[in-house]
Short mmCIF file of C-alpha atoms and ligand atoms in Angstrom, two decimals:
data_model
loop_
_atom_site.label_atom_id
_atom_site.label_comp_id
_atom_site.label_asym_id
_atom_site.label_seq_id
_atom_site.Cartn_x
_atom_site.Cartn_y
_atom_site.Cartn_z
CA UNK A 3 -0.35 0.13 -0.21
CA UNK A 4 1.32 3.46 -0.97
CA UNK A 5 -0.77 5.45 1.82
CA UNK A 6 -2.61 4.57 4.75
CA UNK A 7 -3.32 5.35 8.77
CA UNK A 8 0.98 6.28 9.37
CA UNK A 9 1.27 8.35 6.10
CA UNK A 10 -1.91 9.83 6.39
CA UNK A 11 -0.73 10.78 10.38
CA UNK A 12 2.65 12.41 9.08
CA UNK A 13 1.00 14.26 6.18
CA UNK A 14 -1.44 16.08 8.99
CA UNK A 15 1.55 16.84 11.65
CA UNK A 16 3.24 18.05 8.61
CA UNK A 17 -0.46 20.36 7.52
CA UNK A 18 -0.25 21.20 10.88
CA UNK A 19 3.09 22.97 11.68
CA UNK A 20 2.95 24.50 7.98
CA UNK A 21 -0.18 26.55 8.60
CA UNK A 22 1.98 27.75 11.55
CA UNK A 23 3.98 28.08 10.48
CA UNK A 24 3.62 30.06 7.92
CA UNK A 25 1.00 32.34 10.39
CA UNK A 26 3.84 32.91 12.19
CA UNK A 27 5.70 34.18 9.04
CA UNK A 28 2.93 36.28 8.51
CA UNK A 29 1.84 37.98 11.92
CA UNK A 30 4.23 37.45 13.63
CA UNK A 31 2.59 35.51 15.40
CA UNK A 32 1.70 32.85 16.73
CA UNK A 33 -1.70 31.47 15.61
CA UNK A 34 -4.35 31.06 18.39
CA UNK A 35 -5.52 27.10 17.72
CA UNK A 36 -4.79 24.70 14.36
CA UNK A 37 -7.48 23.04 13.94
CA UNK A 38 -8.70 20.77 10.82
CA UNK A 39 -11.31 19.20 8.61
CA UNK A 40 -12.08 16.11 5.95
CA UNK A 41 -12.67 15.58 2.79
CA UNK A 42 -15.56 12.95 2.15
CA UNK A 43 -15.78 9.39 -0.10
CA UNK A 44 -19.64 9.07 -0.62
CA UNK A 45 -20.34 4.96 -0.10
CA UNK A 46 -23.79 5.20 -1.70
CA UNK A 47 -26.78 8.24 -1.99
CA UNK A 48 -25.41 9.85 -4.77
CA UNK A 49 -27.90 12.66 -6.04
CA UNK A 50 -29.98 12.01 -3.31
CA UNK A 51 -29.10 14.80 0.16
CA UNK A 52 -31.09 17.80 -2.39
CA UNK A 53 -34.03 15.43 -2.84
CA UNK A 54 -34.71 15.16 0.78
CA UNK A 55 -33.31 10.70 1.07
CA UNK A 56 -31.00 8.63 2.22
CA UNK A 57 -26.69 9.34 1.90
CA UNK A 58 -24.56 7.30 3.55
CA UNK A 59 -20.59 9.03 3.35
CA UNK A 60 -16.97 8.85 5.35
CA UNK A 61 -14.55 11.58 6.28
CA UNK A 62 -11.21 10.32 4.79
CA UNK A 63 -7.56 10.99 6.10
CA UNK A 64 -6.78 13.79 3.25
CA UNK A 65 -7.89 17.48 4.94
CA UNK A 66 -7.70 21.05 4.72
CA UNK A 67 -6.00 22.12 8.77
CA UNK A 68 -6.09 26.20 9.32
CA UNK A 69 -4.23 27.76 11.55
CA UNK A 70 -6.77 31.02 13.06
CA UNK A 71 -5.95 33.40 15.16
CA UNK A 72 -8.02 37.34 16.12
CA UNK A 73 -7.18 40.37 15.03
CA UNK A 74 -7.59 43.45 17.02
CA UNK A 75 -9.67 45.57 13.77
CA UNK A 76 -12.17 44.23 11.52
CA UNK A 77 -10.10 42.67 8.67
CA UNK A 78 -10.58 38.69 8.22
CA UNK A 79 -7.51 38.04 5.90
CA UNK A 80 -6.88 34.11 4.08
CA UNK A 81 -3.43 32.74 2.81
CA UNK A 82 -4.08 29.42 1.10
CA UNK A 83 -0.69 27.55 0.51
CA UNK A 84 -2.95 25.24 -2.70
CA UNK A 85 -5.24 28.89 -3.34
CA UNK A 86 -4.93 31.61 -5.58
CA UNK A 87 -4.69 35.10 -4.97
CA UNK A 88 -4.66 35.49 -1.03
CA UNK A 89 -7.81 37.64 1.06
CA UNK A 90 -8.16 40.86 2.91
CA UNK A 91 -11.38 42.56 3.20
CA UNK A 92 -13.25 44.64 5.51
CA UNK A 93 -15.73 42.36 7.76
CA UNK A 94 -18.52 44.77 6.56
CA UNK A 95 -17.19 43.47 2.74
CA UNK A 96 -17.78 39.79 2.78
CA UNK A 97 -21.13 37.69 2.06
CA UNK A 98 -23.00 37.80 -1.07
CA UNK A 99 -21.22 40.13 -4.29
CA UNK A 100 -18.44 39.77 -1.96
CA UNK A 101 -15.05 38.09 -2.81
CA UNK A 102 -15.44 35.55 -5.45
CA UNK A 103 -13.05 32.50 -6.10
CA UNK A 104 -11.42 30.68 -3.32
CA UNK A 105 -12.22 33.28 -1.19
CA UNK A 106 -15.75 32.54 -1.61
CA UNK A 107 -15.17 29.43 0.78
CA UNK A 108 -13.80 30.71 3.57
CA UNK A 109 -15.40 33.90 3.98
CA UNK A 110 -19.10 33.34 3.60
CA UNK A 111 -19.30 30.48 6.12
CA UNK A 112 -17.60 34.01 8.20
CA UNK A 113 -20.76 36.06 6.95
CA UNK A 114 -22.43 32.85 7.21
CA UNK A 115 -21.45 32.66 11.20
CA UNK A 116 -21.87 36.26 11.37
CA UNK A 117 -25.95 36.39 10.25
CA UNK A 118 -26.72 33.51 12.37
CA UNK A 119 -25.00 35.56 15.64
CA UNK A 120 -21.81 34.92 16.48
CA UNK A 121 -19.99 37.86 16.75
CA UNK A 122 -17.26 36.85 14.41
CA UNK A 123 -14.25 39.45 14.74
CA UNK A 124 -11.67 40.09 12.51
CA UNK A 125 -9.04 37.06 12.00
CA UNK A 126 -6.22 36.18 10.17
CA UNK A 127 -6.31 32.39 8.64
CA UNK A 128 -3.93 30.54 7.17
CA UNK A 129 -4.77 27.03 5.42
CA UNK A 130 -2.94 23.42 4.08
CA UNK A 131 -5.31 21.14 2.10
CA UNK A 132 -4.57 17.32 0.43
CA UNK A 133 -8.71 17.20 -0.59
CA UNK A 134 -7.53 17.23 -4.12
CA UNK A 135 -9.73 20.08 -6.11
CA UNK A 136 -12.59 19.07 -8.93
CA UNK A 137 -11.99 15.24 -7.41
CA UNK A 138 -15.30 15.48 -5.83
CA UNK A 139 -13.72 14.76 -3.07
CA UNK A 140 -15.60 17.41 -0.83
CA UNK A 141 -12.43 19.53 -1.24
CA UNK A 142 -14.93 22.97 -1.31
CA UNK A 143 -16.72 21.16 2.50
CA UNK A 144 -13.14 20.66 3.53
CA UNK A 145 -12.59 24.17 3.73
CA UNK A 146 -15.78 25.52 5.30
CA UNK A 147 -15.94 23.78 8.10
CA UNK A 148 -12.46 23.26 8.96
CA UNK A 149 -13.60 27.44 8.56
CA UNK A 150 -16.26 27.05 10.52
CA UNK A 151 -15.63 24.96 12.95
CA UNK A 152 -11.92 27.75 13.47
CA UNK A 153 -14.41 31.00 14.00
CA UNK A 154 -16.82 28.78 16.18
CA UNK A 155 -15.02 28.25 18.85
CA UNK A 156 -12.21 31.49 18.33
CA UNK A 157 -15.48 33.65 18.84
CA UNK A 158 -17.47 31.84 21.11
CA UNK A 159 -19.61 31.31 18.82
CA UNK A 160 -20.97 27.56 20.26
CA UNK A 161 -22.81 26.54 17.45
CA UNK A 162 -23.59 23.04 17.42
CA UNK A 163 -21.43 20.84 14.54
CA UNK A 164 -25.21 20.29 12.63
CA UNK A 165 -25.41 24.40 12.47
CA UNK A 166 -21.74 24.13 11.99
CA UNK A 167 -21.83 21.71 8.60
CA UNK A 168 -25.17 23.82 7.52
CA UNK A 169 -23.85 26.91 7.38
CA UNK A 170 -21.15 25.57 4.95
CA UNK A 171 -24.23 24.20 3.05
CA UNK A 172 -25.73 28.22 2.82
CA UNK A 173 -22.48 30.01 2.23
CA UNK A 174 -21.93 27.44 -0.95
CA UNK A 175 -25.79 28.41 -2.24
CA UNK A 176 -25.73 31.53 -1.28
CA UNK A 177 -21.75 33.00 -1.92
CA UNK A 178 -20.37 30.46 -3.71
CA UNK A 179 -23.83 30.70 -5.29
CA UNK A 180 -23.12 26.13 -6.38
CA UNK A 181 -26.93 25.29 -5.45
CA UNK A 182 -25.68 21.54 -3.30
CA UNK A 183 -26.94 19.83 -0.23
CA UNK A 184 -25.48 19.47 2.96
CA UNK A 185 -24.66 15.73 2.55
CA UNK A 186 -20.31 16.98 2.46
CA UNK A 187 -20.32 19.65 4.94
CA UNK A 188 -21.90 17.23 7.34
CA UNK A 189 -19.80 14.23 6.68
CA UNK A 190 -16.89 16.09 7.14
CA UNK A 191 -17.89 17.63 10.30
CA UNK A 192 -19.29 14.72 11.44
CA UNK A 193 -17.46 11.73 9.77
CA UNK A 194 -15.74 9.34 12.97
CA UNK A 195 -12.75 7.10 12.62
CA UNK A 196 -14.45 2.97 11.16
CA UNK A 197 -17.87 4.92 10.95
CA UNK A 198 -20.60 6.20 7.93
CA UNK A 199 -23.12 8.37 8.67
CA UNK A 200 -26.48 7.65 7.39
CA UNK A 201 -27.82 10.96 6.92
CA UNK A 202 -31.86 11.38 6.28
CA UNK A 203 -31.16 14.53 4.71
CA UNK A 204 -34.75 15.84 5.50
CA UNK A 205 -35.06 15.48 9.40
CA UNK A 206 -30.67 15.23 9.53
CA UNK A 207 -31.35 12.19 11.81
CA UNK A 208 -27.52 11.22 11.44
CA UNK A 209 -26.23 8.01 12.75
CA UNK A 210 -23.35 6.79 13.17
CA UNK A 211 -23.11 3.24 11.75
CA UNK A 212 -19.52 1.10 12.05
CA UNK A 213 -18.13 -0.18 8.59
CA UNK A 214 -16.16 -2.44 9.08
CA UNK A 215 -13.66 -2.90 6.76
CA UNK A 216 -11.28 -3.82 8.74
CA UNK A 217 -12.80 -6.82 10.11
CA UNK A 218 -13.77 -7.61 6.73
CA UNK A 219 -10.17 -7.43 5.32
CA UNK A 220 -10.94 -4.71 2.27
CA UNK A 221 -9.71 -1.42 2.36
CA UNK A 222 -11.09 1.65 0.49
CA UNK A 223 -9.23 2.47 -2.42
CA UNK A 224 -9.72 5.75 -4.58
CA UNK A 225 -9.76 6.36 -8.07
CA UNK A 226 -8.78 9.73 -9.50
CA UNK A 227 -9.89 9.60 -12.84
CA UNK A 228 -8.23 13.98 -12.30
CA UNK A 229 -10.32 14.37 -15.08
CA UNK A 230 -11.52 17.90 -15.58
CA UNK A 231 -15.43 18.79 -15.23
CA UNK A 232 -16.98 20.38 -18.48
CA UNK A 233 -19.86 22.65 -17.16
CA UNK A 234 -20.25 20.39 -14.07
CA UNK A 235 -21.77 22.84 -12.51
CA UNK A 236 -24.38 24.15 -15.05
CA UNK A 237 -25.08 20.16 -15.17
CA UNK A 238 -25.24 20.31 -11.01
CA UNK A 239 -28.17 22.91 -11.67
CA UNK A 240 -29.48 21.28 -13.88
CA UNK A 241 -29.73 17.55 -12.03
CA UNK A 242 -30.99 19.52 -9.05
CA UNK A 243 -34.23 21.30 -11.16
CA UNK A 244 -35.07 18.05 -13.01
CA UNK A 245 -35.72 16.35 -9.59
CA UNK A 246 -38.00 19.12 -8.62
CA UNK A 247 -40.11 19.46 -11.60
CA UNK A 248 -40.42 15.70 -11.04
CA UNK A 249 -41.17 16.10 -7.94
CA UNK A 250 -43.84 19.00 -8.90
CA UNK A 251 -45.61 17.24 -11.27
CA UNK A 252 -46.26 14.00 -8.96
CA UNK A 253 -47.25 16.88 -6.20
CA UNK A 254 -45.29 16.01 -3.29
CA UNK A 255 -43.39 17.97 -1.90
CA UNK A 256 -39.72 16.15 -2.80
CA UNK A 257 -38.70 12.46 -4.63
CA UNK A 258 -38.07 10.99 -1.33
CA UNK A 259 -41.61 10.67 -0.50
CA UNK A 260 -42.51 8.79 -4.23
CA UNK A 261 -42.94 5.07 -4.02
CA UNK A 262 -41.92 2.43 -6.81
CA UNK A 263 -45.21 2.37 -7.30
CA UNK A 264 -45.59 5.52 -7.79
CA UNK A 265 -43.50 6.20 -10.21
CA UNK A 266 -44.22 3.85 -12.33
CA UNK A 267 -48.13 4.72 -11.58
CA UNK A 268 -46.67 8.51 -13.46
CA UNK A 269 -43.99 7.44 -16.20
CA UNK A 270 -46.45 8.63 -18.93
CA UNK A 271 -46.79 12.02 -16.71
CA UNK A 272 -43.26 12.91 -16.84
CA UNK A 273 -42.12 11.31 -19.85
CA UNK A 274 -39.11 9.78 -20.71
CA UNK A 275 -36.44 12.19 -19.98
CA UNK A 276 -37.84 13.03 -15.92
CA UNK A 277 -38.75 10.18 -15.50
CA UNK A 278 -35.07 8.48 -15.72
CA UNK A 279 -34.16 10.68 -13.72
CA UNK A 280 -36.47 10.18 -10.68
CA UNK A 281 -35.49 6.63 -10.85
CA UNK A 282 -32.40 7.56 -10.19
CA UNK A 283 -33.48 9.23 -6.78
CA UNK A 284 -35.42 6.19 -5.73
CA UNK A 285 -33.46 3.89 -7.16
CA UNK A 286 -30.83 5.24 -5.32
CA UNK A 287 -32.79 5.68 -1.91
CA UNK A 288 -33.37 2.60 -1.26
CA UNK A 289 -30.12 0.78 -1.76
CA UNK A 290 -28.47 2.92 1.13
CA UNK A 291 -31.20 1.48 3.47
CA UNK A 292 -30.35 -1.08 1.91
CA UNK A 293 -26.79 -0.88 2.18
CA UNK A 294 -27.35 0.78 5.36
CA UNK A 295 -28.92 -2.81 6.80
CA UNK A 296 -26.18 -4.25 5.60
CA UNK A 297 -23.33 -3.03 7.46
CA UNK A 298 -25.73 -2.83 10.85
CA UNK A 299 -25.35 -7.03 9.91
CA UNK A 300 -21.64 -6.74 9.85
CA UNK A 301 -21.36 -7.11 6.07
CA UNK A 302 -19.72 -4.86 4.26
CA UNK A 303 -18.07 -7.27 1.96
CA UNK A 304 -22.21 -7.43 0.41
CA UNK A 305 -21.95 -3.89 -0.97
CA UNK A 306 -20.65 -4.62 -4.04
CA UNK A 307 -24.27 -5.37 -6.12
CA UNK A 308 -25.92 -2.44 -5.09
CA UNK A 309 -22.69 -0.51 -5.57
CA UNK A 310 -23.05 -1.96 -8.54
CA UNK A 311 -26.97 -1.02 -9.82
CA UNK A 312 -25.73 2.84 -8.04
CA UNK A 313 -22.96 3.48 -10.51
CA UNK A 314 -24.61 2.26 -13.96
CA UNK A 315 -28.60 3.93 -12.26
CA UNK A 316 -25.59 7.19 -12.15
CA UNK A 317 -24.41 6.53 -15.60
CA UNK A 318 -27.83 4.69 -17.68
CA UNK A 319 -30.47 6.75 -15.63
CA UNK A 320 -28.88 10.20 -14.17
CA UNK A 321 -27.11 10.73 -16.75
CA UNK A 322 -23.19 11.79 -14.51
CA UNK A 323 -20.76 9.23 -15.42
CA UNK A 324 -18.23 9.87 -17.34
CA UNK A 325 -15.92 7.26 -19.76
CA UNK A 326 -13.29 7.78 -17.36
CA UNK A 327 -15.91 6.71 -14.13
CA UNK A 328 -16.83 3.67 -15.90
CA UNK A 329 -12.87 2.74 -17.21
CA UNK A 330 -12.33 3.46 -14.01
CA UNK A 331 -15.45 1.73 -11.84
CA UNK A 332 -14.77 -1.45 -14.37
CA UNK A 333 -10.38 -1.97 -14.25
CA UNK A 334 -11.21 -2.09 -10.68
CA UNK A 335 -13.66 -4.81 -10.61
CA UNK A 336 -12.14 -6.75 -13.13
CA UNK A 337 -8.33 -6.95 -10.85
CA UNK A 338 -10.83 -8.09 -8.28
CA UNK A 339 -12.42 -5.72 -6.13
CA UNK A 340 -16.05 -6.08 -4.36
CA UNK A 341 -17.64 -3.43 -5.19
CA UNK A 342 -16.93 0.16 -7.05
CA UNK A 343 -18.47 2.95 -8.56
CA UNK A 344 -18.12 6.60 -9.43
CA UNK A 345 -18.64 8.89 -5.93
CA UNK A 346 -19.59 12.90 -5.50
CA UNK A 347 -21.43 14.61 -8.40
CA UNK A 348 -20.04 13.08 -11.43
CA UNK A 349 -19.15 14.63 -14.76
CA UNK A 350 -15.42 13.78 -14.24
CA UNK A 351 -13.95 13.21 -10.05
CA UNK A 352 -13.73 9.80 -8.61
CA UNK A 353 -14.16 6.51 -8.03
CA UNK A 354 -14.55 4.50 -5.77
CA UNK A 355 -14.09 0.79 -5.12
CA UNK A 356 -13.76 -1.21 -1.91
CA UNK A 357 -10.78 -3.68 -2.75
CA UNK A 358 -10.10 -6.34 -0.50
CA UNK A 359 -6.73 -5.93 1.19
CA UNK A 360 -3.72 -8.52 -0.30
CA UNK A 361 -5.58 -6.35 -3.81
CA UNK A 362 -4.64 -3.30 -3.15
CA UNK A 363 -0.96 -3.50 -4.83
CA UNK A 364 -3.15 -4.71 -8.08
CA UNK A 365 -5.70 -2.35 -8.00
CA UNK A 366 -3.08 0.49 -7.55
CA UNK A 367 -0.94 -0.51 -10.81
CA UNK A 368 -3.58 -2.25 -13.26
CA UNK A 369 -6.12 0.87 -13.44
CA UNK A 370 -4.23 2.98 -14.57
CA UNK A 371 -3.15 0.59 -17.38
CA UNK A 372 -7.09 0.46 -17.96
CA UNK A 373 -6.57 4.50 -18.81
CA UNK A 374 -3.88 3.25 -20.94
CA UNK A 375 -5.60 0.94 -22.63
CA UNK A 376 -8.38 2.99 -22.78
CA UNK A 377 -6.56 6.03 -23.89
CA UNK A 378 -6.84 8.13 -21.49
CA UNK A 379 -4.25 9.96 -19.54
CA UNK A 380 -3.02 8.25 -15.98
CA UNK A 381 -5.72 8.54 -13.27
CA UNK A 382 -3.78 9.07 -9.38
CA UNK A 383 -5.53 6.11 -7.27
CA UNK A 384 -5.27 6.04 -3.42
CA UNK A 385 -6.17 4.46 -0.25
CA UNK A 386 -8.17 6.00 2.76
CA UNK A 387 -9.20 5.90 5.87
CA UNK A 388 -11.47 6.69 7.12
CA UNK A 389 -11.08 9.56 9.91
CA UNK A 390 -12.73 11.53 12.08
CA UNK A 391 -14.65 14.62 11.68
CA UNK A 392 -13.44 18.47 12.01
CA UNK A 393 -12.02 19.04 14.95
CA UNK A 394 -9.14 20.86 16.84
CA UNK A 395 -5.55 19.65 16.68
CA UNK A 396 -3.62 21.86 18.19
C1 GLA B 874 -22.20 17.49 -4.34
C2 GLA B 874 -22.65 17.72 -3.85
C3 GLA B 874 -23.08 17.46 -2.95
C4 GLA B 874 -24.32 16.05 -3.44
C5 GLA B 874 -23.39 15.44 -4.42
C6 GLA B 874 -24.51 14.35 -5.03
O1 GLA B 874 -20.96 16.74 -3.61
O2 GLA B 874 -22.16 18.86 -3.14
O3 GLA B 874 -24.57 17.97 -2.43
O4 GLA B 874 -25.94 16.75 -3.66
O5 GLA B 874 -22.54 15.81 -5.28
O6 GLA B 874 -24.82 13.52 -4.28
#
């Protein structure tokens, strides 16, 4: 294996050191603290979270670390070891219409917290992340959640974890302008080592389910296709409004409320396009519940058929897969993965594979060969460990 818990820990320590050192260099003082928030892999339940449905993500050992310190004036400064322009903005100039690009995610969260009544004052923030961007692993949610936990604690907001997660989602919706659901932020905020988060996105009830990977001798492998996802934002918004249209046509608040029988009865009314979009959501919700049953029984090794059905549904009915994702999934399965599917919004990004421990090296070596045979640029496959959610580290 090329990475694992030990490598993950070493990287995290290095990130903490890096943000502390940069903070000192830039401000001439020590930060008040260092916080961290992870990316996520969604095991199953894709494109269900904006339909009031079910999701089952895990937090991973790839994260954004932030060193943060209070200032005595009302300026918010932010710099990242990965992202572009440093930010230096007055607190009265953040929020919708405020700084754009990467800065919108972090200043957006500061704005939402202030809207919620947290008296966030001037703050310096230094970020370092190792969640690959644009890879469907929620680097945005990690940035938002790291900001949220840091500012909440620095300014004594005492919001609970769900409120902080929803603050991240609201920043992305209202400041960044992306109509995402709440799965990624909830996973980043509430994730727990070796557990999957079973989340009902209507009630926001969340339950930690033991993932049982270690006991089953399985390793979670991510295959980052590195494929640029052209027009992903527009396509995501289009899927979301199709779902809303289908729900309206069936007279329900959200597709969560539709049974397979109701869906079939509405087939003609919906027309082929909306029917297939809705069918993905209805069947995917049912698959999440089945997956949760399997995990509860300690049967993670039997997730394969559900992952396969999810991938097929995303590819054929929801049309958000890509050639790269299909090659990644097929390549991993051919190599002996017990299950694989695209994860995240799709249109490029990453696939996940559940791989017997003894076959991990083979999968890491063979999937890139499958890409080469298909004439595709090399992907980046790597092992992830199911880790803890957002927390203070120093
Ligand atoms: C993105 C969004 C999530 C969710 C997934 C698809 O990651 O941020 O809210 O909709 O896509 O399941």
